[in-house]
Amino acid sequence: MDLLIATLKKLEKQNYRLYQKIKGQYDFTDFTLFIDHVQPDPYASASRLRATRAWSLTGLEWVKQQSPAYQQAARDFIARRFAELAKQENSLSIALTGQTVLDSTAVIFNDEGIELRFRINLPAEGRDILAKKALNILTFHLPKFVRRATLERELDKQAFIQHCQLIEDQDAMRNQLAEQGLVAFVANGSILPRLAGDSDLPMTEAVPFQAPSSLQVTLSTPNQGLITGMGIPKGITLIVGGGFHGKSTLLTALERSIYNHIPGDGRERVVMDTHAMKIRAEEGRCVHHLNLSNYINHLPMGKHTHDFSTQDASGSTSQAAWLQESIEAGAKTLLIDEDTSATNFMIRDERMQALVSKGDEPITPLVDRIGQLRDTLGISTLIVMGGSGDYLDVADTVIQMHDYQALDVTKKAKVVIEQHPTLRRNECDTPLTILTPRQLNRSGLQKLLAEGKFRVSAKGKGSLRFGKELTDISALEQLESTSEINAIGWLWFQLAQQPGWSTNPALEMEKLLDGQWYANMPNQGDLAKPRILDAMAALNRLRKAQFKG
């Protein structure tokens, strides 16, 4: 620490670039500070620092004996505690992940101890160094924050244990879904509505969720015992009901529950299959050498769809592409909201069939393929549907939302089918073709990196910079934080280090994310382990990505 003090004292009122002199490692007696990256000017991205503290000085050694889920939650709790303390000094910050608990690099546990990774905006007046202020932050405030965030007696131990046990229980419930034949579970008493459209906090005075008796199941947890709620079975499930009764609210809660939620969120006992992917229409996106023949064929002008590419997809084409890309990446459940779907991809009713013959319509609507996805590939589908009763013919389960409560109306739907038989014809006259994954040119990724000075970073939650390219990922609603997006970029970076073509990029990325996935990534605190589904979905939107069948 003395070396840091001596160096900074010499920099008072010097040019801001001279802050580079403080890069290095400093001994603070009970922790070590690493200044890894110093911002070149006051308006650049904040400087990156790390602080490591031995287990023997924390009183938290016992956490190492807990489950991986418990340890992940403990790391998250420590990061949130550091962020709370850092509010006293607004130049300091640490990356958080909202209402969810992700496998983040903001706090790392290793054999030696606990490592905190955070940022600091080094103080300046114009472009002159304010060394005295920097000294106050780095040698007075920061040590207090590091010590209080990593010392057991300084933490609220009851809240710490509750936080960790709740995350551990969510993992346990999610792990039981497959053996119970479920894709999702919503516990009784859950609060699904959010406070506002721009807020992820639970709505006050919302109606607590209650499972219909016919769909009621009980899961066991290591800390809370038995938990009862609604189980959504594998297969084809429709969520129906009138407007404003909670259909999309239920779907949104499910799509976000591929991750664990913090105490008080309202969805902390809602779990979803982690291989669930929400798809939608996305006009204008790119599609790379994708076989869409299961859903679209015989296009005008003789254009075929066995090797389809475009830089400006239509609504129906984009949704078909997303569905096929999700299957390629390993999706086991598809989540669809009618409101954000392309109507002609979802359904062609009997009158439109009579007006436009099948020979003039290149699209095989999803309603006629969805059963094959279930029976041939074992893919479940969960659809919010308010306008087309033709999906009742293929549904295994029908849930009606009424006043934010779920009703099992599967039997009633069967009666409706008998009383009102459909006159539309099934337009699927071919079996589902099982397709092999496309190959990716890794050298093309390396070229993009080199041309863009090897820059990789999230630009908010809607865009990823990779080299010279900006990729629009705003449609990927299941991404929780910019930390995941940063990690996706660095995952591509690792792919780009290998020459030639990857025969299965999803499998290759899965191997890169196995075990201590962050060991091969930069020492940055704003990374969080992404799903392969999201990493591939983002890659499919990189306009200059090079795929081949």
XYZ file of C-alpha atoms in Angstrom, residues 165-398:
234
model
C -30.421 -21.901 0.701
C -33.124 -20.408 -1.505
C -30.882 -20.641 -4.583
C -29.911 -24.179 -3.654
C -33.608 -25.090 -3.387
C -34.390 -23.621 -6.816
C -31.660 -25.754 -8.354
C -33.051 -28.810 -6.586
C -36.565 -28.144 -7.908
C -35.328 -27.570 -11.450
C -33.375 -30.824 -11.329
C -36.607 -32.706 -10.556
C -38.543 -31.434 -13.568
C -37.395 -34.081 -16.054
C -38.002 -37.044 -13.738
C -41.481 -35.696 -12.996
C -42.231 -35.330 -16.723
C -42.440 -31.531 -16.419
C -40.995 -28.553 -18.256
C -41.858 -25.996 -15.562
C -43.169 -25.541 -12.025
C -44.915 -22.568 -10.375
C -45.243 -22.762 -6.592
C -48.410 -21.714 -4.823
C -48.066 -18.213 -3.434
C -45.717 -17.010 -6.163
C -46.055 -13.377 -7.263
C -45.760 -13.274 -11.050
C -46.761 -9.699 -12.085
C -44.031 -7.049 -12.112
C -44.291 -3.573 -10.659
C -44.135 -1.858 -14.070
C -43.093 -2.459 -17.637
C -39.657 -1.003 -16.918
C -39.251 -2.661 -13.506
C -38.386 -6.236 -12.590
C -39.583 -5.838 -9.003
C -42.714 -7.701 -7.855
C -46.039 -5.905 -8.020
C -47.384 -4.881 -4.648
C -50.821 -6.291 -3.739
C -50.664 -8.752 -6.666
C -52.803 -11.905 -6.598
C -50.671 -14.832 -5.346
C -50.574 -17.789 -7.732
C -52.606 -20.893 -6.913
C -52.313 -24.166 -8.834
C -55.411 -25.929 -10.185
C -55.830 -29.233 -8.341
C -55.504 -31.345 -11.503
C -52.043 -29.922 -12.266
C -50.860 -29.780 -8.677
C -47.526 -31.458 -7.943
C -45.125 -31.430 -5.017
C -41.346 -31.084 -5.272
C -38.825 -31.602 -2.487
C -36.092 -29.169 -1.487
C -33.098 -29.602 0.851
C -33.922 -26.531 2.939
C -37.654 -25.741 2.707
C -38.944 -29.297 2.531
C -41.905 -30.020 0.266
C -43.228 -27.278 -2.037
C -46.550 -27.582 -3.861
C -47.607 -25.808 -7.019
C -48.522 -26.207 -10.669
C -46.506 -28.548 -12.820
C -46.590 -27.948 -16.574
C -46.160 -31.315 -18.316
C -43.961 -32.034 -21.298
C -45.744 -31.867 -24.635
C -47.844 -29.111 -26.182
C -49.343 -26.673 -23.686
C -51.628 -23.756 -24.521
C -52.106 -20.799 -22.199
C -55.455 -19.230 -23.080
C -57.808 -16.645 -21.602
C -59.168 -13.168 -22.077
C -57.058 -10.065 -22.438
C -55.416 -8.700 -19.257
C -56.002 -11.924 -17.292
C -52.317 -12.913 -16.993
C -51.431 -15.115 -19.993
C -48.290 -13.248 -21.006
C -47.451 -12.600 -17.356
C -47.278 -16.347 -16.747
C -45.170 -16.921 -19.857
C -42.787 -14.099 -18.939
C -42.322 -15.511 -15.440
C -41.551 -18.923 -16.918
C -39.107 -17.686 -19.563
C -37.179 -15.766 -16.889
C -37.127 -18.747 -14.521
C -34.486 -20.590 -16.461
C -32.424 -18.721 -13.827
C -32.691 -18.567 -10.050
C -34.195 -15.505 -8.380
C -33.224 -13.688 -5.203
C -35.365 -13.681 -2.023
C -38.362 -11.352 -2.259
C -38.557 -11.471 -6.052
C -41.873 -13.362 -6.043
C -40.612 -15.894 -8.597
C -38.081 -17.557 -6.303
C -40.097 -20.809 -6.364
C -40.760 -20.783 -10.112
C -38.443 -22.951 -12.198
C -38.202 -23.685 -15.923
C -36.248 -26.157 -18.019
C -32.934 -24.399 -18.752
C -33.111 -25.608 -22.367
C -36.261 -23.545 -22.998
C -36.019 -20.930 -25.749
C -38.483 -18.151 -26.455
C -38.874 -17.453 -30.166
C -40.707 -14.721 -32.039
C -40.966 -12.979 -35.390
C -38.027 -10.644 -36.002
C -38.290 -8.824 -39.300
C -35.060 -7.606 -40.852
C -32.680 -10.047 -39.170
C -30.105 -12.103 -41.082
C -30.278 -15.847 -41.748
C -27.157 -17.868 -42.672
C -27.338 -20.986 -44.885
C -30.181 -22.553 -42.918
C -32.390 -25.438 -44.023
C -35.953 -24.154 -43.597
C -37.646 -26.819 -45.714
C -39.591 -28.194 -42.737
C -41.513 -24.909 -42.561
C -41.017 -23.039 -45.845
C -40.550 -24.397 -49.378
C -41.126 -23.700 -53.091
C -40.552 -19.957 -52.871
C -41.374 -17.739 -55.876
C -38.815 -17.478 -58.696
C -37.720 -21.052 -58.052
C -35.731 -20.194 -54.921
C -35.313 -23.193 -52.632
C -35.029 -23.204 -48.846
C -32.683 -26.124 -48.190
C -29.794 -23.650 -47.965
C -31.490 -20.345 -47.236
C -29.735 -17.042 -46.560
C -30.940 -13.457 -46.316
C -29.943 -10.166 -44.707
C -33.576 -9.037 -44.421
C -35.861 -11.830 -43.241
C -39.639 -11.466 -43.203
C -41.636 -12.092 -40.047
C -42.551 -15.683 -40.896
C -39.085 -16.526 -42.242
C -37.374 -15.084 -39.172
C -39.567 -17.072 -36.792
C -39.054 -20.285 -38.759
C -35.310 -19.614 -38.733
C -35.275 -19.010 -34.979
C -37.143 -22.249 -34.391
C -34.702 -24.263 -36.499
C -31.665 -22.521 -35.010
C -32.946 -23.280 -31.503
C -33.286 -26.967 -32.317
C -29.764 -26.928 -33.755
C -28.451 -25.339 -30.524
C -30.134 -27.924 -28.272
C -33.505 -26.433 -27.247
C -35.878 -28.879 -25.564
C -38.790 -26.492 -24.990
C -40.094 -23.679 -27.199
C -41.884 -20.667 -25.710
C -44.139 -18.651 -28.023
C -46.462 -15.695 -27.508
C -49.075 -15.253 -30.227
C -48.785 -11.458 -29.885
C -45.143 -11.429 -31.074
C -45.492 -14.135 -33.722
C -46.004 -14.034 -37.475
C -49.631 -15.005 -38.044
C -48.983 -16.863 -41.297
C -46.261 -18.920 -39.621
C -48.580 -19.891 -36.778
C -51.819 -20.737 -38.666
C -53.788 -20.693 -41.935
C -57.490 -20.976 -41.214
C -60.038 -22.787 -43.377
C -61.174 -19.688 -45.265
C -57.641 -18.693 -46.213
C -56.999 -22.278 -47.295
C -60.044 -22.054 -49.558
C -58.945 -18.717 -50.996
C -55.220 -19.469 -51.492
C -54.471 -23.045 -52.468
C -51.738 -25.035 -50.762
C -49.760 -25.029 -54.015
C -49.522 -21.246 -53.821
C -48.544 -21.116 -50.148
C -44.880 -21.940 -49.335
C -45.360 -21.930 -45.539
C -46.286 -25.042 -43.579
C -47.802 -23.455 -40.457
C -46.513 -24.424 -37.037
C -49.885 -25.848 -35.993
C -49.288 -28.660 -38.500
C -45.665 -29.344 -37.510
C -45.853 -28.935 -33.759
C -46.960 -32.526 -33.104
C -44.016 -33.823 -35.137
C -41.611 -31.703 -33.099
C -43.003 -33.370 -29.983
C -43.151 -36.930 -31.300
C -39.995 -37.023 -33.433
C -37.617 -34.755 -31.522
C -39.160 -34.746 -28.026
C -39.505 -30.965 -28.087
C -42.202 -29.449 -25.887
C -43.975 -26.214 -26.790
C -45.665 -23.681 -24.542
C -47.834 -21.180 -26.426
C -49.841 -18.169 -25.278
C -52.837 -18.291 -27.593
C -55.848 -16.035 -27.606
C -57.015 -15.962 -31.212
C -56.825 -19.395 -32.840
C -58.852 -22.338 -31.590
C -57.219 -24.644 -34.159
C -54.343 -25.218 -31.741
C -56.776 -26.971 -29.395
C -56.639 -29.987 -31.732
C -52.930 -30.522 -31.089
C -52.676 -29.440 -27.426
C -51.918 -31.947 -24.660
C -52.677 -29.447 -21.885
C -54.758 -26.262 -21.913
